mmCIF file of C-alpha atoms in Angstrom:
data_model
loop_
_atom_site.group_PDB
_atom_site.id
_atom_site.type_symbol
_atom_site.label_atom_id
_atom_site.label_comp_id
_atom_site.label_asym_id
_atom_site.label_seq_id
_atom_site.Cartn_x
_atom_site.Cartn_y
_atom_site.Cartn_z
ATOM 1 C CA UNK A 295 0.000 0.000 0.000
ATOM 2 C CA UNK A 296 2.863 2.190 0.953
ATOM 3 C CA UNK A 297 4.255 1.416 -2.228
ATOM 4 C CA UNK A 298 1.348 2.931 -3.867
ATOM 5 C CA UNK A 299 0.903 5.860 -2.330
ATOM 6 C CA UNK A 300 4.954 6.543 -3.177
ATOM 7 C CA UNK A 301 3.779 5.419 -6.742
ATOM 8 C CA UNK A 302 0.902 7.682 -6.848
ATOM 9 C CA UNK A 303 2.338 10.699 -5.802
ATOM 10 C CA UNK A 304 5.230 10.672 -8.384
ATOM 11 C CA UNK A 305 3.555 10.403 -10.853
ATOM 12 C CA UNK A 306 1.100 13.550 -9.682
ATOM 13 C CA UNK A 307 4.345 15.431 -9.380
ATOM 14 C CA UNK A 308 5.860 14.613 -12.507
ATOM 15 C CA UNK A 309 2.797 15.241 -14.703
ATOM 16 C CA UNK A 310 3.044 18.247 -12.776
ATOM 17 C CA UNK A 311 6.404 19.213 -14.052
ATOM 18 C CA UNK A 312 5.683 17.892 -17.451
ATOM 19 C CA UNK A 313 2.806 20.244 -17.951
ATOM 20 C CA UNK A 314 5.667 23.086 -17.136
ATOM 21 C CA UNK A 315 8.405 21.819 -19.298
ATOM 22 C CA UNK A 316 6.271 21.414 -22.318
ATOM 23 C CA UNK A 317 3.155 24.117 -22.258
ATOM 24 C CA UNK A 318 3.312 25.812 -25.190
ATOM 25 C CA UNK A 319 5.625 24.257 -27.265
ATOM 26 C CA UNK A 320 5.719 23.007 -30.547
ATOM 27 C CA UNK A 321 6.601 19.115 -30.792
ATOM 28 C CA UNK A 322 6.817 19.596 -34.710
ATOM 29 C CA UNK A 323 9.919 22.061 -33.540
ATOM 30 C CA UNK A 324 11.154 19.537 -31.275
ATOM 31 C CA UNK A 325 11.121 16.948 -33.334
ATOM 32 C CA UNK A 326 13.148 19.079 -36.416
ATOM 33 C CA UNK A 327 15.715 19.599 -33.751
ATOM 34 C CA UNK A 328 16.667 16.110 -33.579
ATOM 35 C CA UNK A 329 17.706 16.351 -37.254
ATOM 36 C CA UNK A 330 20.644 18.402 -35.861
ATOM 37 C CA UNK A 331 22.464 15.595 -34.277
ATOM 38 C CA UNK A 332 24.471 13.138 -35.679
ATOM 39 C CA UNK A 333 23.914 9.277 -35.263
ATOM 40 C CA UNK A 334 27.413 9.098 -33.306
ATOM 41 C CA UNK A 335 26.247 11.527 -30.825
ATOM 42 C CA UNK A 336 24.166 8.560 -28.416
ATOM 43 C CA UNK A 337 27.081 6.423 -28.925
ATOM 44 C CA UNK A 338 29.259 8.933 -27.410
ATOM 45 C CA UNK A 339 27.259 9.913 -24.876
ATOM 46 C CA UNK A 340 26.338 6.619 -24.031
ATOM 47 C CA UNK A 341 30.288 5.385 -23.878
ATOM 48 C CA UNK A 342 30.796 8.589 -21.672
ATOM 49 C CA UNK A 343 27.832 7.647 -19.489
ATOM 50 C CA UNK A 344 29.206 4.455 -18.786
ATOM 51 C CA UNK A 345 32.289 5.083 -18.129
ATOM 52 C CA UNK A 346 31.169 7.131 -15.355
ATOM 53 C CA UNK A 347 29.782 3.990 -13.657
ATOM 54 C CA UNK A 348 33.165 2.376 -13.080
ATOM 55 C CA UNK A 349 34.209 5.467 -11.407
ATOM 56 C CA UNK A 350 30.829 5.144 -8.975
ATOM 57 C CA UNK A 351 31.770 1.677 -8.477
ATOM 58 C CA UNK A 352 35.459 2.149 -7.430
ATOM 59 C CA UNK A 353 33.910 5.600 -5.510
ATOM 60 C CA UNK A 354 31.793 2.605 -3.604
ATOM 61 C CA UNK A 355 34.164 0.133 -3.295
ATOM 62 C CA UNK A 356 36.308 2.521 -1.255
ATOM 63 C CA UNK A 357 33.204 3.257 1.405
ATOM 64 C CA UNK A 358 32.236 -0.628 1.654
ATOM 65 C CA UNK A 359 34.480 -3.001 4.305
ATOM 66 C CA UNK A 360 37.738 -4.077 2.647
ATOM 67 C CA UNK A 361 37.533 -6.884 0.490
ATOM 68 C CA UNK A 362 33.980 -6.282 -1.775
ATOM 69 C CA UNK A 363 34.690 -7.012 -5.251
ATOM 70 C CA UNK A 364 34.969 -4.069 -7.887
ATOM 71 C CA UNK A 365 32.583 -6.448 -10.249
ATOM 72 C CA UNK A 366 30.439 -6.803 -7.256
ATOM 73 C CA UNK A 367 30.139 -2.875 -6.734
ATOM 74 C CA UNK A 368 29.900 -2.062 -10.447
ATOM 75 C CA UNK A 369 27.046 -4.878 -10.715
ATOM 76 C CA UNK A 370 24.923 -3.372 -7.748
ATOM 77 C CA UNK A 371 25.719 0.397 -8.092
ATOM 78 C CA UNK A 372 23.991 -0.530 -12.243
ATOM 79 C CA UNK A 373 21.250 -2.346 -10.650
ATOM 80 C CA UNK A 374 20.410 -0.093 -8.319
ATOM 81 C CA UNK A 375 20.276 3.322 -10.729
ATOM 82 C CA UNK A 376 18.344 0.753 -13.220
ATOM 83 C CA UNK A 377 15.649 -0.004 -10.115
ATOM 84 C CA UNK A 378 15.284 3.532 -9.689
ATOM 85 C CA UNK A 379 14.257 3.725 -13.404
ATOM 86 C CA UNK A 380 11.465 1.878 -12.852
ATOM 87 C CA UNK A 381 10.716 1.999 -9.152
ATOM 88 C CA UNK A 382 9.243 5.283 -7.446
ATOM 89 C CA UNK A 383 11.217 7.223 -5.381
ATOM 90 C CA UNK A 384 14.200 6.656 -5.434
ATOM 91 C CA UNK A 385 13.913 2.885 -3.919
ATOM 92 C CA UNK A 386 16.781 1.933 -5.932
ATOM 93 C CA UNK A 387 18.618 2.970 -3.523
ATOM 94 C CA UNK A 388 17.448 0.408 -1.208
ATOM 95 C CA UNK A 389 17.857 -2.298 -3.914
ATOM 96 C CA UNK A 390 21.490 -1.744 -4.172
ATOM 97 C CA UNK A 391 21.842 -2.110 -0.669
ATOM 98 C CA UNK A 392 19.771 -5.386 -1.051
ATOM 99 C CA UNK A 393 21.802 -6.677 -3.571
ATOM 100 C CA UNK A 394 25.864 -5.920 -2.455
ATOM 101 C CA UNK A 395 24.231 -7.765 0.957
ATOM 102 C CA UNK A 396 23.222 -10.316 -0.874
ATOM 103 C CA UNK A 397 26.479 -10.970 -2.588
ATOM 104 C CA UNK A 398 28.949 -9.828 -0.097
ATOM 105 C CA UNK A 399 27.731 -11.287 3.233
ATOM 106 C CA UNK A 400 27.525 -7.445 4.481
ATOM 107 C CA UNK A 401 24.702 -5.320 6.662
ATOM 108 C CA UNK A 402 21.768 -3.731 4.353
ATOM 109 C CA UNK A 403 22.013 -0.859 6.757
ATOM 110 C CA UNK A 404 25.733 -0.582 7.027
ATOM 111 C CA UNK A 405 25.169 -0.145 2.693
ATOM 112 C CA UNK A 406 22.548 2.432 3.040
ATOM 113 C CA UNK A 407 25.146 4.147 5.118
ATOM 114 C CA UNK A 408 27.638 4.382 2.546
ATOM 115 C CA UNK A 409 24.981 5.428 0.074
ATOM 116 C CA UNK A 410 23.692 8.301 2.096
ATOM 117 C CA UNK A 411 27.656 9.166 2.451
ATOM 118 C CA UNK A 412 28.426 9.260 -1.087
ATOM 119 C CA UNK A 413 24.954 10.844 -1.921
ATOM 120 C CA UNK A 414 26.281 13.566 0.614
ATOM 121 C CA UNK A 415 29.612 14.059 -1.439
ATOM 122 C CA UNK A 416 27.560 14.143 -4.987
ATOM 123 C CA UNK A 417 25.151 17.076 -3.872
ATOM 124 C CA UNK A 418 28.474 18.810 -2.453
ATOM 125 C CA UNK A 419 30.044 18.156 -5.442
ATOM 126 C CA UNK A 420 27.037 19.418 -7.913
ATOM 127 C CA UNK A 421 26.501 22.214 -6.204
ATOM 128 C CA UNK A 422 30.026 23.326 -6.169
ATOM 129 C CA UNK A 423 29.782 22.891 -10.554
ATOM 130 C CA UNK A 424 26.587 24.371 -10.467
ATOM 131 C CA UNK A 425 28.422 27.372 -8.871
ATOM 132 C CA UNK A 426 31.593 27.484 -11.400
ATOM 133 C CA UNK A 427 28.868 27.117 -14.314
ATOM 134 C CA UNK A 428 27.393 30.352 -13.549
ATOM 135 C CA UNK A 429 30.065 32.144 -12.030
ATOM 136 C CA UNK A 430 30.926 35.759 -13.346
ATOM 137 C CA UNK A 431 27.542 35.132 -15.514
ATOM 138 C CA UNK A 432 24.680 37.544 -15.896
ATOM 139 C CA UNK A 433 21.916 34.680 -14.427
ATOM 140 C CA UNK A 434 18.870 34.829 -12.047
ATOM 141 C CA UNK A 435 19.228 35.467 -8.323
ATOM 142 C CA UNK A 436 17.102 31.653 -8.230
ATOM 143 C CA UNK A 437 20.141 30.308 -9.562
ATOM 144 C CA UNK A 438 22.235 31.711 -7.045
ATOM 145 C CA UNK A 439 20.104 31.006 -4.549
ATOM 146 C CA UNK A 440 20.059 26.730 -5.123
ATOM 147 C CA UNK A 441 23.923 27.489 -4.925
ATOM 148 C CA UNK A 442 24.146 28.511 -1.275
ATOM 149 C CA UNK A 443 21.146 26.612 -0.477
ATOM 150 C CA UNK A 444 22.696 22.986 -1.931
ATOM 151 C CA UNK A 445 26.090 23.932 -0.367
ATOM 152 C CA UNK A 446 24.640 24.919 2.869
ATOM 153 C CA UNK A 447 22.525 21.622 3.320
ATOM 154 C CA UNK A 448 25.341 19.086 1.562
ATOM 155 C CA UNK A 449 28.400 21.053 3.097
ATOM 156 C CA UNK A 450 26.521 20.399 6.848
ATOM 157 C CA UNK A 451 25.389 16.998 6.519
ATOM 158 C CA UNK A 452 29.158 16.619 5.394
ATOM 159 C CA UNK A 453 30.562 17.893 8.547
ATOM 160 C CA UNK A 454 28.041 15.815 10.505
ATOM 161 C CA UNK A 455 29.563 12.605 9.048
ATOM 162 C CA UNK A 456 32.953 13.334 9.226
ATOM 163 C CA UNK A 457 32.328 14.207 13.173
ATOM 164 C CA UNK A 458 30.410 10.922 13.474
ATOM 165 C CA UNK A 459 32.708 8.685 11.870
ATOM 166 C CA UNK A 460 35.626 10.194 13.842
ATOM 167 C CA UNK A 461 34.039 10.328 17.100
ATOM 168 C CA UNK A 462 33.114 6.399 16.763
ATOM 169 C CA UNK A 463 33.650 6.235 20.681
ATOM 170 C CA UNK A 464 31.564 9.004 22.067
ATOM 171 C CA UNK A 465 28.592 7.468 20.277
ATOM 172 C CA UNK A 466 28.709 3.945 20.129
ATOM 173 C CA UNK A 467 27.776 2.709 23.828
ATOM 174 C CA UNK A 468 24.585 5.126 23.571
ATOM 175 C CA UNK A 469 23.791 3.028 20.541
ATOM 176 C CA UNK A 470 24.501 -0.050 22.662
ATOM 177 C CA UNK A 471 22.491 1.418 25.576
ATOM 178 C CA UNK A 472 18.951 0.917 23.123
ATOM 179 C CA UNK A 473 16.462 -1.701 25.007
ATOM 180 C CA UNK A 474 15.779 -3.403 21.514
ATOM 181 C CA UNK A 475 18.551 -5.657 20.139
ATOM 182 C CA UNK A 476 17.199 -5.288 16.899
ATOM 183 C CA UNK A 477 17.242 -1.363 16.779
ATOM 184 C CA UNK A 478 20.242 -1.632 18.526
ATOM 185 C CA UNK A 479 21.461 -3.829 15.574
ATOM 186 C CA UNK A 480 20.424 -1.522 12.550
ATOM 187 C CA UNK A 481 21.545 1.577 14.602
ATOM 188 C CA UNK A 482 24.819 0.282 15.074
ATOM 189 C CA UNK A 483 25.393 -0.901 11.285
ATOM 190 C CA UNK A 484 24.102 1.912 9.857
ATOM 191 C CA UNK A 485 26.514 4.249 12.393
ATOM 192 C CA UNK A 486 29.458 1.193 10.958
ATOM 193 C CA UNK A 487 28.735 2.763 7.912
ATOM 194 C CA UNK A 488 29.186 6.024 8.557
ATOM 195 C CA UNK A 489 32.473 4.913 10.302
ATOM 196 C CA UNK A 490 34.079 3.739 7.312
ATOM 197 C CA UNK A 491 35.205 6.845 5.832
ATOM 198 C CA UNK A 492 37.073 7.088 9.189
ATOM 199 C CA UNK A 493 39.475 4.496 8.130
ATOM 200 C CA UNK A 494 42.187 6.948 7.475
ATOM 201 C CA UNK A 495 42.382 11.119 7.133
ATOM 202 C CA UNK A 496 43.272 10.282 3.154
ATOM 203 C CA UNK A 497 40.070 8.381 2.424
ATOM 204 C CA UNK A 498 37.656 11.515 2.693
ATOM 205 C CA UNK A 499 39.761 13.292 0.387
ATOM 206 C CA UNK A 500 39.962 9.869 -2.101
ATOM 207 C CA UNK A 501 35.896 9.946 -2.341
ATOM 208 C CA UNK A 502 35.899 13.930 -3.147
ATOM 209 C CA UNK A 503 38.339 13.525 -5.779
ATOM 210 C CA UNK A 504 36.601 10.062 -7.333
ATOM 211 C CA UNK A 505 33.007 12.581 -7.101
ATOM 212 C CA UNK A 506 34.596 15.053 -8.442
ATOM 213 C CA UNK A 507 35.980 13.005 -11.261
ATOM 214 C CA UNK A 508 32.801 11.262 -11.878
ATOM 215 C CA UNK A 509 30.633 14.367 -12.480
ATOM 216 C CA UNK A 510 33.499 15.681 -14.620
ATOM 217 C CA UNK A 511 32.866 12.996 -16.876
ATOM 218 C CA UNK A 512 29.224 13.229 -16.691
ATOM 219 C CA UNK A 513 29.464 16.544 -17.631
ATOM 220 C CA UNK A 514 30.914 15.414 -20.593
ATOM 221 C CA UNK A 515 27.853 13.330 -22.028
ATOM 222 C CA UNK A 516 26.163 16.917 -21.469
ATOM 223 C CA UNK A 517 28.342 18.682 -23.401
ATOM 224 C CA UNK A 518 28.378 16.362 -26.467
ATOM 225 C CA UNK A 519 24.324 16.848 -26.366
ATOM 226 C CA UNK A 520 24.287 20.810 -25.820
ATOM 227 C CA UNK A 521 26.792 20.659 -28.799
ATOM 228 C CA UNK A 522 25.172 17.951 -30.940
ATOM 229 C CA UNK A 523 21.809 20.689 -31.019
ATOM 230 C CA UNK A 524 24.399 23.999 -31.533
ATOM 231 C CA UNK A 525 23.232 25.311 -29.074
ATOM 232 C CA UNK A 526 25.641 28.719 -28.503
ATOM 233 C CA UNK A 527 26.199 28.599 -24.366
ATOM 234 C CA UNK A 528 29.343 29.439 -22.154
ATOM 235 C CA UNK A 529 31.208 26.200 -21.765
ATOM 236 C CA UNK A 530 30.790 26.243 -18.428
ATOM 237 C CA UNK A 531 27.018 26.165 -18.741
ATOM 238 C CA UNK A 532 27.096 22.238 -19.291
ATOM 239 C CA UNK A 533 28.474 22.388 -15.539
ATOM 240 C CA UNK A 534 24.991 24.341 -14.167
ATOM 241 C CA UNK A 535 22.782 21.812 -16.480
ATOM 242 C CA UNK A 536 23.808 18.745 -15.336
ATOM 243 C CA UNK A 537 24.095 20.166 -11.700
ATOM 244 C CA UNK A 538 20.555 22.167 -11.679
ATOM 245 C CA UNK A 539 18.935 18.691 -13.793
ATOM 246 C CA UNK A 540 20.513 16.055 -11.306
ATOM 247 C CA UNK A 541 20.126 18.338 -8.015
ATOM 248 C CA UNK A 542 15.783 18.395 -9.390
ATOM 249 C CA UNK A 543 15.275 14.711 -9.363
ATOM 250 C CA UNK A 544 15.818 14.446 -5.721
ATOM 251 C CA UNK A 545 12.518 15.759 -6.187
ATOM 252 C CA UNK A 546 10.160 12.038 -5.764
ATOM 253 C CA UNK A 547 8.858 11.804 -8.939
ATOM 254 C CA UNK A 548 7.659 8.908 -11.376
ATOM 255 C CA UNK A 549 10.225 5.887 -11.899
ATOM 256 C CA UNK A 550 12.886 7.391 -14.099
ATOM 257 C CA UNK A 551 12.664 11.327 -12.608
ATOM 258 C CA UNK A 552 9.971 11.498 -15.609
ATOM 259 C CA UNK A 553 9.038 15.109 -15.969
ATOM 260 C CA UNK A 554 11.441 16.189 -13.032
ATOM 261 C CA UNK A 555 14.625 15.584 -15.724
ATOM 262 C CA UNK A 556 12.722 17.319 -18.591
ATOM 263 C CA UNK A 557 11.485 20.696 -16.408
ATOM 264 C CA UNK A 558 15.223 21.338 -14.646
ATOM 265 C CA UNK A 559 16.819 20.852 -18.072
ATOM 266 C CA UNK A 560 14.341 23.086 -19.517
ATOM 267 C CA UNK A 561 14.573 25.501 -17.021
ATOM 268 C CA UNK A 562 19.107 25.097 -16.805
ATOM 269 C CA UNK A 563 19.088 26.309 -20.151
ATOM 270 C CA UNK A 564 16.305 29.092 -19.588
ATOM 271 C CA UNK A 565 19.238 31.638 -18.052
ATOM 272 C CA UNK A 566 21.025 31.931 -21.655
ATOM 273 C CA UNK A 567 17.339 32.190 -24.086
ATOM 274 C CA UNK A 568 18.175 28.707 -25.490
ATOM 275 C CA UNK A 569 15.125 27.946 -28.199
ATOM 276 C CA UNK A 570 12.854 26.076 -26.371
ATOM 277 C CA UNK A 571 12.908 23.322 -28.465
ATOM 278 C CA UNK A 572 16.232 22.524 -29.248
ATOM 279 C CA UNK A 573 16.539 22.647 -25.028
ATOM 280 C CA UNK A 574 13.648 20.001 -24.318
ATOM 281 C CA UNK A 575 15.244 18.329 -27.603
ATOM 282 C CA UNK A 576 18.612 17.847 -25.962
ATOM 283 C CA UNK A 577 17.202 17.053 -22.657
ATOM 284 C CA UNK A 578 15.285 14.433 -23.740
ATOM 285 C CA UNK A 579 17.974 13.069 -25.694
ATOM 286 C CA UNK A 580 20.648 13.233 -22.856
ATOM 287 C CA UNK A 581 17.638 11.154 -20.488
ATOM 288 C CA UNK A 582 16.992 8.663 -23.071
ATOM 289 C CA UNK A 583 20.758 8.046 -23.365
ATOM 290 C CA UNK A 584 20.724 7.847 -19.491
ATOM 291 C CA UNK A 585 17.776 5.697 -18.856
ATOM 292 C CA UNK A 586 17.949 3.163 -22.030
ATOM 293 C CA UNK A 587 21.219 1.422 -21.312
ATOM 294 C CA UNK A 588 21.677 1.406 -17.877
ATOM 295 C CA UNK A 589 17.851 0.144 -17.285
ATOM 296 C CA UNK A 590 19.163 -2.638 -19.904
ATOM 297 C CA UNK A 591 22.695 -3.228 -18.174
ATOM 298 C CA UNK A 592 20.771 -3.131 -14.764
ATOM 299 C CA UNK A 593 18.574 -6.621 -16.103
ATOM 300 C CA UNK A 594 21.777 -7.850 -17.028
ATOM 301 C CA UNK A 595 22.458 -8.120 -13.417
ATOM 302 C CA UNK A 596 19.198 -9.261 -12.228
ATOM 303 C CA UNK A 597 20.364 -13.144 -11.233
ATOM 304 C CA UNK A 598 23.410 -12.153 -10.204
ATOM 305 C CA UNK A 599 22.163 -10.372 -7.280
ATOM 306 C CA UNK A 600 19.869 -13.304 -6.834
ATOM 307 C CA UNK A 601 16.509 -11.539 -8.092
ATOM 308 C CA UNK A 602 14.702 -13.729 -11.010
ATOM 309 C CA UNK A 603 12.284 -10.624 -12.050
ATOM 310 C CA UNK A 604 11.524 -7.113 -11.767
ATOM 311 C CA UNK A 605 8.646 -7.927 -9.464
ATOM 312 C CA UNK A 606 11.261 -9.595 -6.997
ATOM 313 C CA UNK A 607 12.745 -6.355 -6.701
ATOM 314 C CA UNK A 608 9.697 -4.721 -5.865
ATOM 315 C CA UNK A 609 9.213 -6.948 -2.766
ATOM 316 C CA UNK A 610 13.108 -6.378 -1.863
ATOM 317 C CA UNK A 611 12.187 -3.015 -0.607
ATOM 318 C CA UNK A 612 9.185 -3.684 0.221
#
C-alpha cells in the first residue's frame, strides 16, 4: 500500500512538471531539432555515461568493508540506478543495498550508510559545478540562490559525518544502551557505515576527488548533447545543467525522474534564451541516453544479485 501511495504521488508530481516543461511548445519544432544531431552523438554519450559507472563503483568500493569485489560494486551500483528507473522514489537505492548484501555477506544498513555518504559528497560536489557554471555570468538570483542553499545543506550533513565517523567512541555505547537488540542492531550498522570513511584522514579526500571526477565525466555526455543541437552557451554552462537537472530529481517523482529531468533541463538552459525546443530536444535526448542502457545493463544483473524478475525487486524493498 505504501508502495502505492509513493507510486501515486510521483507520478502527480511529474505530470506536474511535465505540464511546465512542455506548455506551449511546438513538438513539430522539437522533433526538427533532432535532425541536428548526428547518429554518433548517443554512442558517445552513451560510452561517456558508462564510463562514469566504473568510477561510482570504485567511488563505492572505497566506502564498503575491505575486500567487496569491484565487479560486485559495479554490478549493484547498475542495478540499483536501473531499479530507480522503474521503481518510485528513489527505492533503488534500497535495492542496491539489497543486492551488495546479498552478494557480499555485508549489513543492508551498514550499505545504506555508505549510500547516504556518497549521496552527501555528490550534492556537495554538484553544487560546487553548479556554482563554477554560472560564475561571473549575468543569471537569475534563483540560480544563485540553489547554490548557497545545496552547499549549505550538503556542506553540513558533510561535517556531521565526518564528526560521526571520527568520534566512533563518544557514540557507540549510547547506541549499545537501546532496550531493543534489533534497533540496537540496525543503529549500530548503519553508524558502521558512517564509520568507514574514518578508516584513514586520506580516504575523505579519495571519495571527493573520485566525485569530483565522476561528475566531470558526466558533464561530458552533457556537453556532447548541448553541442550535438548547436546550441551557442558558455562552456561552463554544461556544468549548471547537469548540476541544476541532477540536483531536481531528488525531487520524488515517477520511476525514471519522468518530468522532473525534462522541467530542470528546460529551465538550466532558460538563463542563456536557449530555443525552447532545441533545449527540451537535448534534454530528452541526454535522459533517453541515461535511462535506455543502464535500465538494460541493470537486467543484465538481475540473477546475479539473486533476483529472477523485476517484481522480486519490488518486494526487496518492500
Amino acid at each position: 500500500m505504501k508502495n502505492k501511495i509513493f507510486l501515486v504521488l510521483g507520478w502527480l508530481i511529474s505530470l506536474i512538471f511535465l505540464y511546465f516543461a512542455l506548455h506551449g511548445l511546438s513538438w513539430s519544432l522539437v522533433i526538427a531539432s533532432f535532425a541536428k544531431v548526428s547518429f554518433l552523438t548517443p554512442i558517445l554519450m552513451i560510452g561517456t555515461y558508462c564510463l562514469g559507472f566504473v568510477i561510482r563503483a570504485l567511488r563505492w568500493k572505497f566506502l564498503l568493508p575491505h575486500g567487496i569485489p569491484i565487479a560486485d560494486s559495479l554490478g549493484a551500483v547498475v542495478l540499483g540506478y536501473a531499479a530507480n528507473n522503474i521503481l518510485p522514489a528513489r527505492l533503488g537505492e534500497l535495492v542496491r543495498a539489497q543486492a551488495i548484501g546479498r552478494k557480499c555477506e555485508i549489513s543492508r544498513s551498514l550499505a545504506l550508510a555508505s549510500i547516504f555518504v556518497e549521496r552527501i559528497f555528490d550534492g556537495l560536489v554538484l553544487t560546487g559545478l553548479l556554482y563554477l557554471g554560472i560564475r561571473g555570468q549575468d543569471i537569475p538570483n534563483w540560480a544563485l540562490s540553489v547554490g548557497v542553499l545545496g552547499l549549505s545543506i550538503f556542506g553540513g550533513a558533510l561535517c556531521l559525518v565526518l564528526i560521526l565517523a571520527f568520534t566512533r567512541s563518544l557514540w557507540e555505547a549510547k547506541i549499545k544502551a537501546f532496550p531493543s537488540s534489533k534497533l540496537n542492531n540496525i543503529l549500530g550498522q548503519f553508524a558502521k557505515g558512517f564509520t568507514l570513511i574514518g578508516r584513514n584522514a586520506q580516504l575523505p579526500f579519495t571519495i571527493l576527488g573520485l566525485t569530483i571526477l565522476v561528475w566531470l565525466v558526466e558533464c561530458i555526455m552533457f556537453y556532447i548533447a548541448i553541442q550535438s543541437f548547436d546550441i551557442k552557451v558558455p562552456t561552463t554552462a554544461p556544468l549548471f545543467v547537469m548540476g541544476l537537472i541532477n540536483l531536481g530529481i531528488l525531487v520524488p517523482a515517477a520511476p525514471g525522474y519522468l518530468g522532473a529531468f525534462q522541467y530542470f533541463g528546460v529551465l538550466a538552459l532558460s538563463p542563456w534564451q536557449v530555443n525552447s525546443a532545441d533545449a527540451l530536444a537535448s534534454v530528452i535526448l541526454i535522459h533517453a541516453c541515461q535511462y535506455l542502457p543502464i535500465t538494460l545493463w541493470g537486467a543484465f544483473y538481475l540473477r546475479y544479485f539473486g533476483f529472477s524478475s523485476i517484481e522480486k525487486l519490488r518486494i526487496a524493498v518492500k
